[in-house]
Short mmCIF file of C-alpha atoms in Angstrom, two decimals:
data_model
loop_
_atom_site.label_atom_id
_atom_site.label_comp_id
_atom_site.label_asym_id
_atom_site.label_seq_id
_atom_site.Cartn_x
_atom_site.Cartn_y
_atom_site.Cartn_z
CA MET A 1 1.04 -68.22 44.14
CA SER A 2 0.54 -65.56 46.83
CA GLN A 3 0.07 -66.91 50.35
CA PRO A 4 -2.51 -65.58 52.82
CA PHE A 5 -1.17 -63.51 55.69
CA SER A 6 -2.49 -61.37 58.51
CA LEU A 7 -1.47 -57.93 59.75
CA LYS A 8 -1.66 -56.59 63.28
CA ILE A 9 -2.07 -52.80 63.38
CA PHE A 10 -1.40 -51.02 66.66
CA VAL A 11 -2.76 -47.47 66.71
CA ALA A 12 -0.22 -46.10 69.17
CA THR A 13 -1.71 -42.64 69.71
CA GLY A 14 -5.36 -43.66 69.60
CA ASP A 15 -5.78 -41.68 66.39
CA PRO A 16 -6.32 -43.90 63.30
CA ASP A 17 -4.58 -41.22 61.21
CA GLY A 18 -1.67 -40.97 63.64
CA LEU A 19 1.19 -43.33 64.47
CA ARG A 20 0.57 -46.94 63.48
CA VAL A 21 2.84 -49.94 64.12
CA VAL A 22 2.12 -52.74 61.67
CA GLU A 23 3.35 -56.30 62.14
CA ARG A 24 2.95 -59.22 59.77
CA SER A 25 2.32 -62.79 60.88
CA ASN A 26 5.46 -64.94 61.17
CA TRP A 27 7.90 -62.16 60.21
CA ILE A 28 10.75 -60.42 62.01
CA GLY A 29 10.08 -57.02 60.46
CA LYS A 30 7.51 -54.33 61.14
CA ALA A 31 6.33 -51.11 59.55
CA ILE A 32 5.98 -47.71 61.21
CA VAL A 33 3.46 -45.38 59.54
CA PHE A 34 2.99 -41.76 60.60
CA PRO A 35 1.99 -38.28 59.32
CA ARG A 36 4.82 -35.76 59.06
CA PRO A 37 3.63 -33.40 61.85
CA LEU A 38 4.06 -36.19 64.42
CA LEU A 39 7.79 -36.74 63.87
CA PRO A 40 9.03 -34.34 66.60
CA THR A 41 6.88 -36.03 69.24
CA ILE A 42 7.44 -39.69 68.29
CA LYS A 43 11.08 -39.79 67.19
CA GLN A 44 12.18 -41.00 70.64
CA ARG A 45 10.54 -44.35 70.04
CA GLU A 46 12.97 -47.28 69.83
CA GLU A 47 12.09 -48.04 66.21
CA PHE A 48 13.61 -44.72 65.10
CA ALA A 49 16.96 -45.79 66.59
CA GLN A 50 17.07 -48.91 64.41
CA THR A 51 18.46 -49.54 60.93
CA GLY A 52 15.76 -49.45 58.27
CA VAL A 53 14.47 -48.40 54.89
CA TYR A 54 11.90 -45.62 54.55
CA LEU A 55 9.43 -44.06 52.13
CA LEU A 56 8.32 -40.42 52.10
CA LEU A 57 5.06 -39.66 50.28
CA GLY A 58 3.33 -36.43 49.44
CA PRO A 59 1.51 -34.48 46.73
CA ARG A 60 3.14 -33.74 43.41
CA PRO A 61 3.91 -30.10 42.58
CA ASP A 62 0.93 -30.00 40.21
CA GLY A 63 -1.30 -31.27 43.02
CA ASP A 64 -2.54 -34.30 41.06
CA GLY A 65 -1.51 -37.55 42.70
CA GLU A 66 1.47 -38.38 44.88
CA MET A 67 5.22 -38.68 44.51
CA ILE A 68 7.64 -40.75 46.57
CA TYR A 69 11.17 -40.64 47.96
CA ILE A 70 12.98 -43.84 48.98
CA GLY A 71 15.86 -43.90 51.43
CA GLU A 72 17.68 -45.84 54.13
CA GLY A 73 19.19 -44.99 57.47
CA ASP A 74 21.48 -46.57 60.03
CA PRO A 75 19.58 -45.54 62.10
CA VAL A 76 16.57 -43.99 60.39
CA ARG A 77 16.01 -41.13 62.88
CA PRO A 78 18.71 -38.66 61.70
CA ARG A 79 17.72 -39.20 58.06
CA LEU A 80 14.06 -38.49 58.82
CA GLU A 81 15.00 -35.43 60.90
CA ASN A 82 17.05 -34.14 57.98
CA HIS A 83 14.16 -34.63 55.57
CA PHE A 84 11.79 -32.99 58.05
CA SER A 85 13.79 -29.76 57.82
CA LYS A 86 14.91 -29.91 54.16
CA LYS A 87 12.29 -31.77 52.09
CA ASP A 88 9.01 -29.94 51.75
CA PHE A 89 6.88 -32.24 49.60
CA TRP A 90 6.18 -35.16 51.94
CA THR A 91 3.19 -35.42 54.24
CA ARG A 92 3.46 -39.02 55.46
CA ALA A 93 6.16 -41.63 55.97
CA VAL A 94 6.49 -45.40 56.19
CA PHE A 95 9.60 -47.20 57.33
CA PHE A 96 10.53 -50.81 57.94
CA VAL A 97 12.82 -52.15 60.66
CA ALA A 98 13.47 -55.53 62.27
CA GLY A 99 14.64 -56.84 65.61
CA SER A 100 17.97 -55.82 67.09
CA GLY A 101 20.86 -56.88 64.86
CA GLN A 102 18.62 -58.27 62.11
CA LEU A 103 19.39 -55.51 59.58
CA ASN A 104 22.68 -53.77 58.85
CA LYS A 105 23.76 -50.92 56.55
CA ALA A 106 24.36 -53.21 53.54
CA HIS A 107 20.97 -54.88 54.02
CA VAL A 108 19.01 -51.61 53.91
CA GLN A 109 21.09 -50.27 51.02
CA PHE A 110 20.11 -53.42 49.13
CA LEU A 111 16.44 -52.91 50.01
CA GLU A 112 16.61 -49.24 49.00
CA SER A 113 18.15 -50.13 45.64
CA GLN A 114 15.54 -52.81 44.99
CA LEU A 115 12.67 -50.46 45.86
CA ILE A 116 13.99 -47.70 43.58
CA GLN A 117 14.33 -50.19 40.75
CA ARG A 118 10.85 -51.54 41.40
CA ALA A 119 9.30 -48.04 41.46
CA LYS A 120 10.94 -47.22 38.14
CA GLU A 121 9.66 -50.43 36.57
CA ALA A 122 6.11 -49.96 37.88
CA LYS A 123 5.95 -46.32 36.65
CA ARG A 124 2.97 -45.68 38.89
CA MET A 125 4.27 -42.71 40.86
CA PRO A 126 6.95 -40.04 40.20
CA LEU A 127 10.19 -40.78 42.06
CA GLU A 128 11.72 -37.85 43.94
CA ASN A 129 15.13 -39.55 44.18
CA ILE A 130 17.61 -37.73 41.96
CA LYS A 131 19.99 -40.64 41.52
CA SER A 132 19.77 -44.41 41.70
CA GLU A 133 21.57 -46.12 44.54
CA ASN A 134 24.09 -48.80 43.64
CA GLU A 135 23.18 -52.22 44.93
CA PRO A 136 25.73 -53.41 47.54
CA THR A 137 27.34 -56.81 47.34
CA LEU A 138 25.75 -59.28 49.75
CA SER A 139 26.56 -62.88 50.50
CA GLU A 140 24.32 -65.43 48.82
CA ALA A 141 22.59 -66.14 52.13
CA ASP A 142 22.08 -62.47 53.01
CA ARG A 143 20.72 -61.69 49.54
CA ALA A 144 18.21 -64.53 49.84
CA ASP A 145 17.12 -63.26 53.26
CA MET A 146 16.71 -59.70 52.01
CA LEU A 147 14.66 -60.80 48.99
CA VAL A 148 12.26 -62.48 51.41
CA PHE A 149 12.21 -59.31 53.53
CA LEU A 150 11.53 -57.26 50.38
CA ASP A 151 8.71 -59.56 49.31
CA HIS A 152 7.00 -59.16 52.68
CA MET A 153 7.37 -55.37 52.51
CA LEU A 154 5.90 -55.23 49.02
CA SER A 155 2.92 -57.37 50.01
CA MET A 156 2.17 -55.06 52.97
CA LEU A 157 2.53 -51.70 51.22
CA PRO A 158 -0.72 -51.78 49.19
CA VAL A 159 -2.60 -52.50 52.42
CA LEU A 160 -0.92 -49.41 53.89
CA GLY A 161 -2.07 -47.30 50.95
CA VAL A 162 1.19 -47.29 48.96
CA SER A 163 0.80 -48.45 45.34
CA ALA A 164 4.09 -47.16 43.90
CA PHE A 165 5.63 -50.63 43.53
CA GLU A 166 2.72 -52.62 42.14
CA LEU A 167 3.66 -54.38 38.93
CA THR A 168 0.99 -55.97 36.76
CA ARG A 169 1.40 -59.68 37.39
CA ALA A 170 0.88 -61.41 34.06
CA ASN A 171 1.02 -64.86 35.61
CA ASP A 172 -1.23 -64.12 38.58
CA THR A 173 -3.70 -66.94 39.17
CA ASN A 174 -6.51 -64.41 39.57
CA GLN A 175 -5.79 -63.05 36.10
CA VAL A 176 -5.50 -66.33 34.23
CA ASN A 177 -9.26 -66.82 34.41
CA ALA A 178 -10.14 -63.17 33.78
CA THR A 179 -12.35 -62.40 30.80
CA LEU A 180 -10.35 -60.73 28.03
CA LEU A 181 -12.11 -57.55 26.95
CA HIS A 182 -11.73 -55.27 23.94
CA CYS A 183 -12.13 -51.53 23.45
CA SER A 184 -12.17 -50.02 19.99
CA GLY A 185 -12.88 -46.76 18.21
CA LYS A 186 -11.29 -44.39 15.70
CA GLY A 187 -9.43 -47.36 14.22
CA LEU A 188 -7.92 -48.19 17.61
CA LYS A 189 -7.83 -51.60 19.24
CA ALA A 190 -7.05 -52.35 22.86
CA GLN A 191 -7.30 -55.39 25.12
CA GLY A 192 -7.66 -55.54 28.86
CA TYR A 193 -9.19 -57.27 31.87
CA GLU A 194 -10.22 -56.63 35.44
CA SER A 195 -7.85 -57.71 38.21
CA ASN A 196 -7.40 -57.20 41.94
CA GLN A 197 -5.10 -54.27 41.11
CA GLY A 198 -7.68 -52.45 38.98
CA PHE A 199 -8.29 -52.60 35.24
CA VAL A 200 -5.27 -53.79 33.25
CA VAL A 201 -4.67 -52.69 29.66
CA LYS A 202 -2.43 -55.19 27.91
CA ALA A 203 0.84 -54.41 26.17
CA ASN A 204 0.57 -53.63 22.43
CA SER A 205 -2.87 -52.06 22.90
CA GLN A 206 -3.38 -48.81 21.00
CA ALA A 207 -4.36 -45.41 22.40
CA SER A 208 -5.54 -42.31 20.60
CA ALA A 209 -2.94 -39.70 19.70
CA ASP A 210 -5.65 -37.01 19.87
CA LEU A 211 -7.80 -35.74 22.74
CA THR A 212 -11.23 -34.18 22.46
CA GLN A 213 -11.53 -30.54 23.47
CA SER A 214 -13.96 -31.41 26.26
CA MET A 215 -11.47 -33.87 27.71
CA ARG A 216 -8.71 -31.23 27.69
CA GLU A 217 -10.99 -28.75 29.43
CA GLN A 218 -12.83 -30.95 31.92
CA MET A 219 -10.69 -34.04 32.65
CA HIS A 220 -7.39 -32.59 33.80
CA GLY A 221 -6.54 -35.63 35.91
CA ILE A 222 -6.85 -37.99 32.96
CA VAL A 223 -4.91 -35.62 30.70
CA ASP A 224 -2.09 -35.41 33.28
CA LEU A 225 -2.08 -39.19 33.69
CA ARG A 226 -1.82 -39.62 29.93
CA GLN A 227 1.14 -37.24 29.83
CA ASP A 228 2.81 -39.21 32.63
CA LEU A 229 2.36 -42.43 30.65
CA ILE A 230 3.97 -40.79 27.63
CA SER A 231 6.83 -39.32 29.69
CA ASN A 232 7.47 -42.69 31.37
CA GLU A 233 7.36 -44.43 27.96
CA VAL A 234 4.46 -46.65 28.96
CA LEU A 235 2.87 -45.11 25.85
CA GLN A 236 5.05 -44.65 22.78
CA ARG A 237 4.05 -43.06 19.49
CA VAL A 238 3.82 -45.59 16.66
CA GLY A 239 2.42 -44.20 13.42
CA GLU A 240 -0.94 -42.51 13.96
CA SER A 241 -1.48 -43.71 17.53
CA TYR A 242 0.24 -44.51 20.80
CA VAL A 243 1.01 -48.11 21.80
CA PHE A 244 1.27 -49.55 25.33
CA GLN A 245 4.77 -50.90 25.88
CA GLN A 246 3.76 -52.94 28.93
CA ASP A 247 0.70 -54.18 30.77
CA TYR A 248 -0.55 -51.27 32.87
CA SER A 249 -3.11 -51.20 35.67
CA PHE A 250 -5.59 -48.31 35.93
CA SER A 251 -7.85 -47.44 38.83
CA SER A 252 -11.02 -48.18 36.85
CA PRO A 253 -12.29 -49.42 33.45
CA SER A 254 -13.45 -45.87 32.67
CA THR A 255 -10.00 -44.37 33.22
CA ALA A 256 -8.50 -47.08 31.00
CA ALA A 257 -11.10 -46.47 28.27
CA ALA A 258 -10.59 -42.69 28.40
CA ILE A 259 -6.84 -43.11 27.91
CA VAL A 260 -7.41 -45.49 25.00
CA LEU A 261 -10.10 -43.43 23.25
CA GLY A 262 -8.92 -39.91 24.06
CA ARG A 263 -12.34 -38.85 25.32
CA SER A 264 -14.73 -39.25 28.20
CA ALA A 265 -15.79 -42.90 28.38
CA ASN A 266 -17.90 -45.25 30.47
CA GLY A 267 -15.62 -48.25 30.82
CA ARG A 268 -18.48 -50.52 31.88
CA THR A 269 -19.99 -50.18 28.42
CA GLU A 270 -16.90 -49.51 26.27
CA TRP A 271 -15.04 -52.70 27.24
CA LYS A 272 -16.63 -55.77 25.63
CA ASP A 273 -15.88 -59.46 25.28
CA GLU A 274 -15.48 -61.30 21.96
CA THR A 275 -19.26 -61.82 21.68
CA GLY A 276 -19.99 -58.11 22.09
CA ARG A 277 -21.24 -58.26 25.67
CA SER A 278 -20.20 -55.19 27.68
CA LEU A 279 -18.43 -55.43 31.01
CA LYS A 280 -21.62 -54.17 32.63
CA GLU A 281 -23.64 -57.00 31.05
CA ILE A 282 -21.06 -59.58 32.08
CA GLN A 283 -21.01 -58.39 35.68
CA THR A 284 -24.81 -58.17 35.86
CA ARG A 285 -25.06 -61.80 34.72
CA GLN A 286 -22.31 -62.88 37.17
CA ALA A 287 -24.22 -61.20 39.99
CA GLY A 288 -27.35 -63.13 39.02
CA LEU A 289 -29.40 -59.98 38.44
#
């Protein structure tokens, strides 16, 4: 079960979109978040001279959504300077460090490897890394410490606006009691539910192999998302339809329904429980309206 925690965010430049230093309660690590243009003026800060693991985020070449690069540095400053001059795509960065002597080269290589693996499993954002990093050998104690460090990082990242590592948690307490909903049409059947991460379509649900002409012409974002799901093998062709190979979280019920049905869809009315009540009806009753 996830435990409550608090974050302290220091807006170092006075600009909420500028440099932010983020610390978590009862943890040795901290996150540094900044937009790319600030690097030349903030790289003298002590955090940049420490060993850490970093994320670079920016728009995809097609302009729809973000992509991510994951790296490590001992220290992080020369690596970020190199990317500042040689990598064009990124517009913002996040990196994690700890107190003096708390992290070494093997530690951050381990964290980098784990994050790359996690991003590939989540399949939520294209990974700019060309190759996977081999996981270094750590002592049993160091590995246990770094897994705790990793867990704290992963719990902070969604709060910092980074969703690349979010896996659908099938055994999450908040999902156990969620109402199972169904979406059907054109001989297709899909199951899903609302969660804190968005709307989750369950593995083995079907999705249309065909798209309506209006969807192709007017819903480019959904069409591109669908192609990403096919490319990442979240959706695989089985007979006359596609089938979800894993639970997958969408930003809204309508996006999930559009992917399933291959057309524009209002998820609040398309997703229904076993009695035929729509999600909209269920939520209206829950709200006491």
